[in-house]
mmCIF file of C-alpha atoms in Angstrom:
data_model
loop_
_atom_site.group_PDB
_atom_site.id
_atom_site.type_symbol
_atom_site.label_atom_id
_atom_site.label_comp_id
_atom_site.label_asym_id
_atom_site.label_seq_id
_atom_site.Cartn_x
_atom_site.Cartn_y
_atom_site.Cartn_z
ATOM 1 C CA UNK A 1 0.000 0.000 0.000
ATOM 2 C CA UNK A 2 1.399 3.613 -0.633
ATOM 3 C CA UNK A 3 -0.992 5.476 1.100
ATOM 4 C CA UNK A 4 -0.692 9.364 1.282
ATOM 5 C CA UNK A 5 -3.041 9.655 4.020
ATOM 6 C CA UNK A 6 -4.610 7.037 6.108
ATOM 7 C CA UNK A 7 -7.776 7.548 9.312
ATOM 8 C CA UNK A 8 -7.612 5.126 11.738
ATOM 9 C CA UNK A 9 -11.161 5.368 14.139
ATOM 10 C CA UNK A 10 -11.527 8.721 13.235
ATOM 11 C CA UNK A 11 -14.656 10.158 15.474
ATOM 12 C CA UNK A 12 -15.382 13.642 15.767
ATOM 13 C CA UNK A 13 -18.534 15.210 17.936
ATOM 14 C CA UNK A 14 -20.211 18.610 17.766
ATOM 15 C CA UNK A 15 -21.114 18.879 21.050
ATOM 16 C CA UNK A 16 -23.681 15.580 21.398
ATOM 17 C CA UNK A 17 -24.120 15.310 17.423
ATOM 18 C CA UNK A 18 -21.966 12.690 15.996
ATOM 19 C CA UNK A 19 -20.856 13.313 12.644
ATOM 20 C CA UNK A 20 -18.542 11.025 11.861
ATOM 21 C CA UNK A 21 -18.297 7.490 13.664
ATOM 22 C CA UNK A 22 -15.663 5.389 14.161
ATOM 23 C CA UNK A 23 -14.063 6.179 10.260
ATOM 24 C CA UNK A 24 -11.019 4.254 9.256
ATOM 25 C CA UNK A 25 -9.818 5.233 5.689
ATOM 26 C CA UNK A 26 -6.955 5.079 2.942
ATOM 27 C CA UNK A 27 -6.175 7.387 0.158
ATOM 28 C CA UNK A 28 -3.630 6.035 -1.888
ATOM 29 C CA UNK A 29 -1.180 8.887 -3.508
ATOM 30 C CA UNK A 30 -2.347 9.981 -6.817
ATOM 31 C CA UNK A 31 -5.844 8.351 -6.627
ATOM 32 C CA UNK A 32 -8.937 10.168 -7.104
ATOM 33 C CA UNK A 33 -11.393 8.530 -4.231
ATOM 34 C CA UNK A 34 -14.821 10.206 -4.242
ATOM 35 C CA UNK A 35 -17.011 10.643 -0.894
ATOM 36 C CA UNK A 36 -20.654 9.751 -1.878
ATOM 37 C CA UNK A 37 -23.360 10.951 0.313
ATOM 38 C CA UNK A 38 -26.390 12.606 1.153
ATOM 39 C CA UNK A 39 -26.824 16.169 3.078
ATOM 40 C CA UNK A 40 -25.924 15.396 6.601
ATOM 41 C CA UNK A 41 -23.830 12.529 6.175
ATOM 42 C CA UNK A 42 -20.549 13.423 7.272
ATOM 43 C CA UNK A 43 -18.740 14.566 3.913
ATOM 44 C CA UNK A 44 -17.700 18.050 4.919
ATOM 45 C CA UNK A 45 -16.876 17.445 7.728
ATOM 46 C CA UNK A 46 -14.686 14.542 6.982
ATOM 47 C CA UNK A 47 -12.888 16.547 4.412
ATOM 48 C CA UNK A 48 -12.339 19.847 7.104
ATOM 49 C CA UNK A 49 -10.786 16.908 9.271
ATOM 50 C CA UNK A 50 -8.238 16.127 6.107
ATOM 51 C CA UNK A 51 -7.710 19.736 5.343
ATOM 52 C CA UNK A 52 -6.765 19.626 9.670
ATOM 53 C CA UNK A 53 -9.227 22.865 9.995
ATOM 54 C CA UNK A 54 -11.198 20.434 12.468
ATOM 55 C CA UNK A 55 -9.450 18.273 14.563
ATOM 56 C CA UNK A 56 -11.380 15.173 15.164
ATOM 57 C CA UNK A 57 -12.463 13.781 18.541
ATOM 58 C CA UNK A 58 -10.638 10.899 18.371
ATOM 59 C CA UNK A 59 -8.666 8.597 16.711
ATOM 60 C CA UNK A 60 -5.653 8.763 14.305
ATOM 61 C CA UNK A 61 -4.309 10.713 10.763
ATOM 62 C CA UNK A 62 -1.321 9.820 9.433
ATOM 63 C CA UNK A 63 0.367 11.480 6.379
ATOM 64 C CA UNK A 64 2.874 10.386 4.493
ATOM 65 C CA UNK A 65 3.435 7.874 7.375
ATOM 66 C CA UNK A 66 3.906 10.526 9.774
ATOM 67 C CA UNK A 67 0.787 10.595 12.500
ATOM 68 C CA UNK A 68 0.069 14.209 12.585
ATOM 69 C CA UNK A 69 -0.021 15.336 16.457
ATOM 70 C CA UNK A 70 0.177 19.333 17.804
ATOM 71 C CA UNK A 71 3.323 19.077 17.190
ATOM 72 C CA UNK A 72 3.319 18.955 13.398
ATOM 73 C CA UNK A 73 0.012 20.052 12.497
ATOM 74 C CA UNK A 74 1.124 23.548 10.964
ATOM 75 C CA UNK A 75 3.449 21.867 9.098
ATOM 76 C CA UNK A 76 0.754 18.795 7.435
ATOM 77 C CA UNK A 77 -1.658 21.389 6.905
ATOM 78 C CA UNK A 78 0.303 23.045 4.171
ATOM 79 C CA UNK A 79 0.394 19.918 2.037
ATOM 80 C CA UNK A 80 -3.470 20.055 1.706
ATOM 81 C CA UNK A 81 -6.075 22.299 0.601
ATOM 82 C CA UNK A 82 -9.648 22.646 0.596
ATOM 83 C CA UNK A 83 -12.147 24.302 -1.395
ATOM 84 C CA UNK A 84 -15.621 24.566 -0.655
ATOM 85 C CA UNK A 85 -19.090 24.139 -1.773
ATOM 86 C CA UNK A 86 -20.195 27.489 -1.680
ATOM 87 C CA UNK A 87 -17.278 29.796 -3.053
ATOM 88 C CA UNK A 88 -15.802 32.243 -0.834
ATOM 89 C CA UNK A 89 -13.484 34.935 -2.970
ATOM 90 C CA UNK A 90 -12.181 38.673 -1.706
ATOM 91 C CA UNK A 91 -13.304 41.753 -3.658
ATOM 92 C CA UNK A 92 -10.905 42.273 -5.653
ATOM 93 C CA UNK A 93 -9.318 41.074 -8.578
ATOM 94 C CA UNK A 94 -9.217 37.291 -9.967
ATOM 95 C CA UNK A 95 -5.153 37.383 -9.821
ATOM 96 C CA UNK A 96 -4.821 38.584 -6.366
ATOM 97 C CA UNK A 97 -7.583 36.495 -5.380
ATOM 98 C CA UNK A 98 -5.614 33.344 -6.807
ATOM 99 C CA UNK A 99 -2.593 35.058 -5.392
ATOM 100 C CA UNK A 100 -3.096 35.323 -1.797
ATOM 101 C CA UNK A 101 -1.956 32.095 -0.836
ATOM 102 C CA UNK A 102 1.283 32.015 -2.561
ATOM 103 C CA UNK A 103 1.910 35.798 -0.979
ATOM 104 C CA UNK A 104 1.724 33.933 2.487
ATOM 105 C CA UNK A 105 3.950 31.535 1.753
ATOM 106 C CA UNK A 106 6.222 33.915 0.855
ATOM 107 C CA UNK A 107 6.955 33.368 -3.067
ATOM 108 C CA UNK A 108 8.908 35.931 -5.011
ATOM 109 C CA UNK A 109 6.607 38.616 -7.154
ATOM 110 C CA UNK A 110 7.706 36.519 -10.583
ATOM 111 C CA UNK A 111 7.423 33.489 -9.442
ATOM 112 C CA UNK A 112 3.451 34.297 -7.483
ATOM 113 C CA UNK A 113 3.169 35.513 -11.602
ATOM 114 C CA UNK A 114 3.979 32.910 -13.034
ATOM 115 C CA UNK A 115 1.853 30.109 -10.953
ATOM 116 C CA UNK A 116 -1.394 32.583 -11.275
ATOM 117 C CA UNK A 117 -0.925 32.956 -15.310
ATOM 118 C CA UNK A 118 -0.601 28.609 -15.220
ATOM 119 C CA UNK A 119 -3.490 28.074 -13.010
ATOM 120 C CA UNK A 120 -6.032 30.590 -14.839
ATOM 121 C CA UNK A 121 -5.127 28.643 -17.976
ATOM 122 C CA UNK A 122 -5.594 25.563 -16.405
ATOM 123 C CA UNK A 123 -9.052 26.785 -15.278
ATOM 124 C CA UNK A 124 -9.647 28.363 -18.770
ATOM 125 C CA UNK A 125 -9.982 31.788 -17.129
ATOM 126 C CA UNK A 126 -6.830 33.019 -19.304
ATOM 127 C CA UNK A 127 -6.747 36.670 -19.716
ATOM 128 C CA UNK A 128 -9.193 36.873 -16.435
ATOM 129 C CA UNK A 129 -6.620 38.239 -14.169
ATOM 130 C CA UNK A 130 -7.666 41.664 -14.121
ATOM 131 C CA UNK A 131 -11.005 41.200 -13.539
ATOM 132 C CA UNK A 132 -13.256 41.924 -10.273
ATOM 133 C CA UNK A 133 -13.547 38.027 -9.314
ATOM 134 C CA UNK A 134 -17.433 38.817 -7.516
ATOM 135 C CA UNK A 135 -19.049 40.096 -11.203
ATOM 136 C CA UNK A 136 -18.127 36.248 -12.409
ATOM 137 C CA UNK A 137 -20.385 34.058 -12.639
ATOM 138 C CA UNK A 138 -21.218 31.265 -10.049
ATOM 139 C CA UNK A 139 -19.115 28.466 -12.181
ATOM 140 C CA UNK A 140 -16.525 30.862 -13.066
ATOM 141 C CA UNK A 141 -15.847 31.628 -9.311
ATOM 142 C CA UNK A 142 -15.340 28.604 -8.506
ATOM 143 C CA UNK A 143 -13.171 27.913 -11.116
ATOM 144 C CA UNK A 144 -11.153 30.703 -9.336
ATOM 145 C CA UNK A 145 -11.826 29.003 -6.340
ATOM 146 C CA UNK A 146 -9.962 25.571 -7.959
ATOM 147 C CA UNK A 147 -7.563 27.736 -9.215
ATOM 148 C CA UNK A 148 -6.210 29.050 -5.979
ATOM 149 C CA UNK A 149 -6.070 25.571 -4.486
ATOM 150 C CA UNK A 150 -3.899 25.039 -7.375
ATOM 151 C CA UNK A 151 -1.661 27.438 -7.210
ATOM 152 C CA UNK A 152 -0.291 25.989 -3.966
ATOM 153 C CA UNK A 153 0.676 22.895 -5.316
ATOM 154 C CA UNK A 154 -0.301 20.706 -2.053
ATOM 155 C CA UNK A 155 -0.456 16.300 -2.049
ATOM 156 C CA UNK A 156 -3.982 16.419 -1.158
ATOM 157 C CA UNK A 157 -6.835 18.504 -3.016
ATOM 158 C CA UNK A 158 -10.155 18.235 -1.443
ATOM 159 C CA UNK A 159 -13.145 19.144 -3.473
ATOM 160 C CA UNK A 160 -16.627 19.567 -1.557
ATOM 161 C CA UNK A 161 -19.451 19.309 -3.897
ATOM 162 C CA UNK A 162 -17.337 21.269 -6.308
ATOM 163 C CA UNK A 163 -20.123 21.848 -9.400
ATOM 164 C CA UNK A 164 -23.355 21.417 -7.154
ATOM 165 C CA UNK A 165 -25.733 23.767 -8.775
ATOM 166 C CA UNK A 166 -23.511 24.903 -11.730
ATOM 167 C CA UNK A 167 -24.707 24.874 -15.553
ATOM 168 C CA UNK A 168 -23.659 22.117 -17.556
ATOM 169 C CA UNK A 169 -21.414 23.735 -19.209
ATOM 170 C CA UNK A 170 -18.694 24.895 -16.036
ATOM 171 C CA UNK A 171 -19.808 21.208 -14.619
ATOM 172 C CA UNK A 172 -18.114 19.833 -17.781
ATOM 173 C CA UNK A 173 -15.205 22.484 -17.293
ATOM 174 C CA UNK A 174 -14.693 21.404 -13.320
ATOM 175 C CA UNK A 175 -14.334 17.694 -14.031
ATOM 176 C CA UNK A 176 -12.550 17.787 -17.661
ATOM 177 C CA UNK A 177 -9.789 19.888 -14.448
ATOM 178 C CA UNK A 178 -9.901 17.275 -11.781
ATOM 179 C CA UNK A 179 -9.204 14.589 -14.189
ATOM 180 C CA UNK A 180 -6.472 17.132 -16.275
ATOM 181 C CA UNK A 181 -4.590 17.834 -12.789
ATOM 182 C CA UNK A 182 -4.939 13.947 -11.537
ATOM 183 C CA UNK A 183 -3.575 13.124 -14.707
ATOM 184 C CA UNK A 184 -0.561 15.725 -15.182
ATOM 185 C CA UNK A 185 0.403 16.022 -11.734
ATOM 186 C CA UNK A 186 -0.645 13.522 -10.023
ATOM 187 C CA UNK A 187 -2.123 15.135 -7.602
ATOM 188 C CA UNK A 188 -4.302 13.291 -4.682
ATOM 189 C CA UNK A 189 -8.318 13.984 -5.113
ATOM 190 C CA UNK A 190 -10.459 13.442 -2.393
ATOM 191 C CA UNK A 191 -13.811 14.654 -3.825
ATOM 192 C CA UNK A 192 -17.555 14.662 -1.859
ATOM 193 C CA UNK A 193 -20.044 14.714 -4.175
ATOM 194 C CA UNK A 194 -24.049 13.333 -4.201
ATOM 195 C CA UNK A 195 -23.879 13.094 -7.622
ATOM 196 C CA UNK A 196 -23.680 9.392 -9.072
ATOM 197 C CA UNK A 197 -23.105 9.863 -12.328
ATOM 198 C CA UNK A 198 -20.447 12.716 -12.057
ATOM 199 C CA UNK A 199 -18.517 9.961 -9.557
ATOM 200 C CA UNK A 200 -18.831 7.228 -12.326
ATOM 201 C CA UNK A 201 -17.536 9.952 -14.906
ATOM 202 C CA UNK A 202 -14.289 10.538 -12.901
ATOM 203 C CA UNK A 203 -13.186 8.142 -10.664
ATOM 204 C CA UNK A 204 -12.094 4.701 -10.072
ATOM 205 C CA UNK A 205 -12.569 4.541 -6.670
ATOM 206 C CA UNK A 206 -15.910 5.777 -3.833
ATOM 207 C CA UNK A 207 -16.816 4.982 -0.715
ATOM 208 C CA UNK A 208 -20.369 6.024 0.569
ATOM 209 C CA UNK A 209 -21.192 7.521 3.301
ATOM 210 C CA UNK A 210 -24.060 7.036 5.788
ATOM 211 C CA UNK A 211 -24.645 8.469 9.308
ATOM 212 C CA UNK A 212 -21.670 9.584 9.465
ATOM 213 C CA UNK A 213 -20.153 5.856 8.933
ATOM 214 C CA UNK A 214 -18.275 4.510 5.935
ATOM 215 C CA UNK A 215 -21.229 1.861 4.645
ATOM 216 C CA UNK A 216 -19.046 0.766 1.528
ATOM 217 C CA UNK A 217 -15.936 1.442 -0.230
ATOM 218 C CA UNK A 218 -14.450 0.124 -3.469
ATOM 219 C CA UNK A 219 -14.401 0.459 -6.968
ATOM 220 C CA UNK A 220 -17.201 2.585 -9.051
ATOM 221 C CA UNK A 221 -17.533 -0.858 -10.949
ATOM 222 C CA UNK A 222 -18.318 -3.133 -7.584
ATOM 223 C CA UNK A 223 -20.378 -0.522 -5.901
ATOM 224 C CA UNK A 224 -22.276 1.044 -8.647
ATOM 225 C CA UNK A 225 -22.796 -2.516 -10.784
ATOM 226 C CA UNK A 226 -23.941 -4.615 -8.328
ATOM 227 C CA UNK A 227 -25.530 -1.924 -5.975
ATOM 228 C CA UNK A 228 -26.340 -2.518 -2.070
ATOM 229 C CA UNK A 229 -29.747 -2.038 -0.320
ATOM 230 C CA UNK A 230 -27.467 0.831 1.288
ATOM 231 C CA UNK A 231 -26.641 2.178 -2.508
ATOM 232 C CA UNK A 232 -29.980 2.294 -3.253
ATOM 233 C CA UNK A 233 -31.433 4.009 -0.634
ATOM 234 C CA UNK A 234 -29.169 6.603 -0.739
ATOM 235 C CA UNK A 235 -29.090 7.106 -4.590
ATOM 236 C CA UNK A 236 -32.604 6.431 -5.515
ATOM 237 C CA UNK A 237 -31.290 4.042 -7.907
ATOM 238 C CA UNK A 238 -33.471 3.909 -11.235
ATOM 239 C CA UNK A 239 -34.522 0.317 -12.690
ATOM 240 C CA UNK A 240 -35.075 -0.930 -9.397
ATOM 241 C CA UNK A 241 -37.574 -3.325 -9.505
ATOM 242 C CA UNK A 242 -39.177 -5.887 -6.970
ATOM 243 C CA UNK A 243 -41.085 -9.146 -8.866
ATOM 244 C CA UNK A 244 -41.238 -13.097 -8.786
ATOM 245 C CA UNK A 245 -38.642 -14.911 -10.211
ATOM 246 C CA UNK A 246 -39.123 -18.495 -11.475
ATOM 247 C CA UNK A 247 -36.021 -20.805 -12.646
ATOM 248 C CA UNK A 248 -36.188 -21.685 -16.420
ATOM 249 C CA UNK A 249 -34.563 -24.800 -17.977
ATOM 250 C CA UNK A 250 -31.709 -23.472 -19.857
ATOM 251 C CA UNK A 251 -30.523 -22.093 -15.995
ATOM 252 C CA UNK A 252 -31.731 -18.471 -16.349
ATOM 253 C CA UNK A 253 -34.477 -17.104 -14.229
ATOM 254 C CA UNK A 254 -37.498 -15.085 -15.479
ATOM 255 C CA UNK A 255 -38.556 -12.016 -12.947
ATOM 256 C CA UNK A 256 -42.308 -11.074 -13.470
ATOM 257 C CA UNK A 257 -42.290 -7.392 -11.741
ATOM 258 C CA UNK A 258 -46.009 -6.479 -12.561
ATOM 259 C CA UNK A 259 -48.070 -4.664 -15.092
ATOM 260 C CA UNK A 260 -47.343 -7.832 -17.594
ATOM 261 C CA UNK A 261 -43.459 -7.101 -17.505
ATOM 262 C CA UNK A 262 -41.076 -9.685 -17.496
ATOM 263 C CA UNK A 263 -37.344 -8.937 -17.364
ATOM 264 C CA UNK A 264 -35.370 -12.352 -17.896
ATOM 265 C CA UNK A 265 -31.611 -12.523 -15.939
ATOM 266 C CA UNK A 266 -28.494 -15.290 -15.666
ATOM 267 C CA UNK A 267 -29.582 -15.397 -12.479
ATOM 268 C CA UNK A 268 -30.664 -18.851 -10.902
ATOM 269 C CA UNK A 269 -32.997 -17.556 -8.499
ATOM 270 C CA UNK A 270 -36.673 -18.377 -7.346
ATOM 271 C CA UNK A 271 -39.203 -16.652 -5.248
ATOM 272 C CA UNK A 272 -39.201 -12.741 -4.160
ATOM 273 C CA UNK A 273 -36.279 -11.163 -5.601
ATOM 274 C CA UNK A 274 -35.448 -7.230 -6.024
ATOM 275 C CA UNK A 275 -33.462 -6.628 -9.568
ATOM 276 C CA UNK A 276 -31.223 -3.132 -10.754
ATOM 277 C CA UNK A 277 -30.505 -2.646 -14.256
ATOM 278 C CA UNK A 278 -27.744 -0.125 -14.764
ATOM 279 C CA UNK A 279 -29.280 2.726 -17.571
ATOM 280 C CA UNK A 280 -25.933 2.899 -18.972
ATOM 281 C CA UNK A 281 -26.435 -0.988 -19.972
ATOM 282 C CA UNK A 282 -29.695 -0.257 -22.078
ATOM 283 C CA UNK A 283 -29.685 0.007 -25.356
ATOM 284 C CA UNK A 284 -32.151 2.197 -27.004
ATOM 285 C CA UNK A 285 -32.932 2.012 -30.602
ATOM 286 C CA UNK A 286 -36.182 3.389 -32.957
ATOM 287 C CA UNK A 287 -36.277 0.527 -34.849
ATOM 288 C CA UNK A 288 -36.567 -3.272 -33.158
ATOM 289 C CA UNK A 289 -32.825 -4.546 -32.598
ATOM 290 C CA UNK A 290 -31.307 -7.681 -33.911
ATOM 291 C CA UNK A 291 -29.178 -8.692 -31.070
ATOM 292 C CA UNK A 292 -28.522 -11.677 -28.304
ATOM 293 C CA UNK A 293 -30.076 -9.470 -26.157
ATOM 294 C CA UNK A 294 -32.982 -11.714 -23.537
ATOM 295 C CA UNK A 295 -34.559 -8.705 -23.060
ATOM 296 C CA UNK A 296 -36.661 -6.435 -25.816
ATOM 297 C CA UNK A 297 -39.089 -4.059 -24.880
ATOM 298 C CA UNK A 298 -41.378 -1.628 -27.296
ATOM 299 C CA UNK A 299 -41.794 1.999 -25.162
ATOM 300 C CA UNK A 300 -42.429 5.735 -25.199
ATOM 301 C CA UNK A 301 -40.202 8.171 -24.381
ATOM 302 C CA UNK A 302 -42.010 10.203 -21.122
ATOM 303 C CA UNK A 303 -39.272 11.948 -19.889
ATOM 304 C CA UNK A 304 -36.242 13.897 -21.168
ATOM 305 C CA UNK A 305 -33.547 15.315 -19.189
ATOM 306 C CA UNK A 306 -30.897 16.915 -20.447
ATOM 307 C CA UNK A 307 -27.391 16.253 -18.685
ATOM 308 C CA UNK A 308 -25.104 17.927 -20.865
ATOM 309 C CA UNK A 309 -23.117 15.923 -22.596
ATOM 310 C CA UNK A 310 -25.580 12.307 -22.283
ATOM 311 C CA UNK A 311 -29.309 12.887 -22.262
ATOM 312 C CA UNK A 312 -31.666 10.305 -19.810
ATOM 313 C CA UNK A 313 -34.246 8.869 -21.012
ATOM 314 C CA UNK A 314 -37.528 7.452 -19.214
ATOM 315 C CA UNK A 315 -38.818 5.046 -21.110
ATOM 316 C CA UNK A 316 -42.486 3.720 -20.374
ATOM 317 C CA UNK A 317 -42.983 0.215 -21.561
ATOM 318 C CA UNK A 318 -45.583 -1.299 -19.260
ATOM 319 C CA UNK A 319 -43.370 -0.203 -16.859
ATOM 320 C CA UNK A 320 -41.022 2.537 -16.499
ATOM 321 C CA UNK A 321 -37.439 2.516 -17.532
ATOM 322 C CA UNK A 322 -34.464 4.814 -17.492
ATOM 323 C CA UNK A 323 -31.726 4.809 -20.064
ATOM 324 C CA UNK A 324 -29.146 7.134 -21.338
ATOM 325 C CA UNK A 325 -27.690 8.449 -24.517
ATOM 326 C CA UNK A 326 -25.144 10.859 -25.597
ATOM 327 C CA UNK A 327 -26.322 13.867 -27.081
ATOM 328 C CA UNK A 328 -25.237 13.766 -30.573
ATOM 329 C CA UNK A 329 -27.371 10.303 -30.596
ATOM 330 C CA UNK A 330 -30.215 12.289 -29.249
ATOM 331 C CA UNK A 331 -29.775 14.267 -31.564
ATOM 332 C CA UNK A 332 -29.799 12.187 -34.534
ATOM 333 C CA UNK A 333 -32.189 10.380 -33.530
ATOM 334 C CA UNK A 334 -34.575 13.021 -33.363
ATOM 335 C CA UNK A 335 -35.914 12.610 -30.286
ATOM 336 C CA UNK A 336 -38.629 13.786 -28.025
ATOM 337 C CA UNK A 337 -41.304 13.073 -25.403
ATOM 338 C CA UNK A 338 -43.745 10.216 -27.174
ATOM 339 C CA UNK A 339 -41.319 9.218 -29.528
ATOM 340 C CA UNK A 340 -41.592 5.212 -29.912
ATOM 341 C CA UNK A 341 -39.022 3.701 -29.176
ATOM 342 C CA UNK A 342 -37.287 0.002 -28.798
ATOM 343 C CA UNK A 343 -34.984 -1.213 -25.381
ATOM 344 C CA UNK A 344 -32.420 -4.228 -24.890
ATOM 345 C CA UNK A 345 -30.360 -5.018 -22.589
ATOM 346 C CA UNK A 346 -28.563 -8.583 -21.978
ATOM 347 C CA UNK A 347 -29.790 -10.929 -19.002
ATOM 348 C CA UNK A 348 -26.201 -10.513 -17.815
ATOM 349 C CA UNK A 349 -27.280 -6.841 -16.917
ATOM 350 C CA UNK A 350 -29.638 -8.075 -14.336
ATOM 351 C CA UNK A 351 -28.354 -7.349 -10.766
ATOM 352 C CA UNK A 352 -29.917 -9.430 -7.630
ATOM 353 C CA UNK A 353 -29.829 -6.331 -5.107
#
């Protein structure tokens, strides 16, 4: 293991609320690991805990192999950097915002220069510098926000919620950086997020937290494709279903989930079961597909929502189902709310939950 920074029992109390219970954690160096979880759970305050502006109750943080005491707090705390969910920025200009920190740390004029000019084209802000960072907009300032975390160079970026409410376009912006600065510098992203689909976009790794306690932890592929009662109550998973499964001959099971709908799955599996089917595993089509695919089902389109760069889809075809496409198939396809439309998707894509 080459862990930059590893929790061991970390607890920490606000007075009698417990917000984070008993967490023992590993960030390996140059990983991105992101913190899934809903409001309340824990994921701010976990990450002021690795930024060591909270100190926790109890347990253990060591960094770099070094546990971090009084002693050399002062001295961790530079390595890692924060930047928070709802953007905080002086009133002044963009470059002294991005600035500031470097002019504590006590770089030379050219040098504070020449880190503010890389970061702000990093951030695509180029030829922002001399503009009053409050009249930006939302995504902008927090680009500037990114940007000044940036400019410090630490091990450990944390990121908390860092597009939440943002257009699609900065959200695109934000994570084409994370994965540009992971990837270049390898630079250590701990990011909290709610967001699913951007933690399936741009990492390998989550863990998701509940009540303050770490309910799972691996990668996006074991957590997200074969998802947990504990997944699915906190994301709201769609293509959950709940139905009767009955064993068929050839060894595959066929789930009857109501309204005349039956989903067929490798699964050998009788009695009450409760299925997921990933969208991202649906294939949607105008005209009827030839394929190997067990299950084919003849719909219309009653939902669009429009994610940027993919497009979801719900899909009612005796019951509802939600898929996803990129936009330029949307596109071409010429899509739109009661368009007719054909799903598939293998019996291999069937998930016992």
């Amino acid at each position: 293991m080459n862990s930059l920074v590893e929790l061991k029992g970390i607890t920490k109390y606000y007075n009698v609320i417990r917000a984070l219970d008993d967490i023992s954690l590993e960030i390996e160096k140059g990983e991105i690991l992101t913190v899934m979880g809903p409001n309340g759970s824990g994921k701010t305050t976990l990450l002021k805990i690795l930024a060591f502006i909270d100190k926790p109750t109890s347990g253990e943080i060591y960094f770099n192999g070094e546990r971090v005491v009084d002693e050399n707090r002062s001295n961790v705390r530079t390595k890692s950097t924060m930047v928070f969910q709802k953007t905080v920025l002086f009133n002044t200009t963009v470059y002294k915002n991005v600035a500031y920190g470097l002019g504590l740390r006590n770089y030379s004029k050219k040098k504070i220069d020449e880190k503010v000019r890389s970061v702000l084209k990093l951030v695509k802000l180029e030829g922002y510098e001399k503009r009053p960072a409050k009249r930006l907009s939302g995504g902008e300032q927090q680009r500037v926000s990114i940007a000044r975390a940036l400019a410090l160079d630490t091990e450990l970026l944390l990121l908390d919620e860092p597009t939440a409410n943002l257009d699609p376009k900065n959200v695109s912006i934000i994570e084409e950086i994370i994965s540009q600065v992971n990837r270049d510098f390898n630079t250590t992203i701990l990011m909290a997020t709610h967001n699913m689909f951007q933690a399936e976009n741009i990492t390998k790794k989550a863990a998701l937290l509940l009540g303050g306690k770490i309910a799972e932890i691996g990668t996006v592929q074991e957590i997200f494709g074969r998802p947990s009662k504990n997944f699915v109550s906190f994301g709201r998973l769609e293509n959950v279903f709940s139905g009767t499964s009955s064993i068929l001959e050839d060894g595959t099971s066929l789930i009857s989930i109501g309204d005349g709908v039956k989903i067929e799955t490798a699964l050998m599996r009788s009695g009450r079961v409760t299925i997921f089917v990933s969208p991202e595993d649906i294939v949607l089509s105008k005209k009827r597909i030839e394929s190997s695919a067990r299950n084919m089902f003849k719909g219309r389109i009653v939902e669009i929502s429009d994610l940027g760069s993919v497009v979801k889809l719900k899909v009612d075809a005796g019951r509802e189902f939600v898929t996803q496409i990129t936009k330029r198939s949307f596109i071409e396809m010429q899509l739109n709310v009661g368009s007719e439309v054909f799903l598939a998707f293998k019996a291999s894509s069937v998930h016992l939950i």
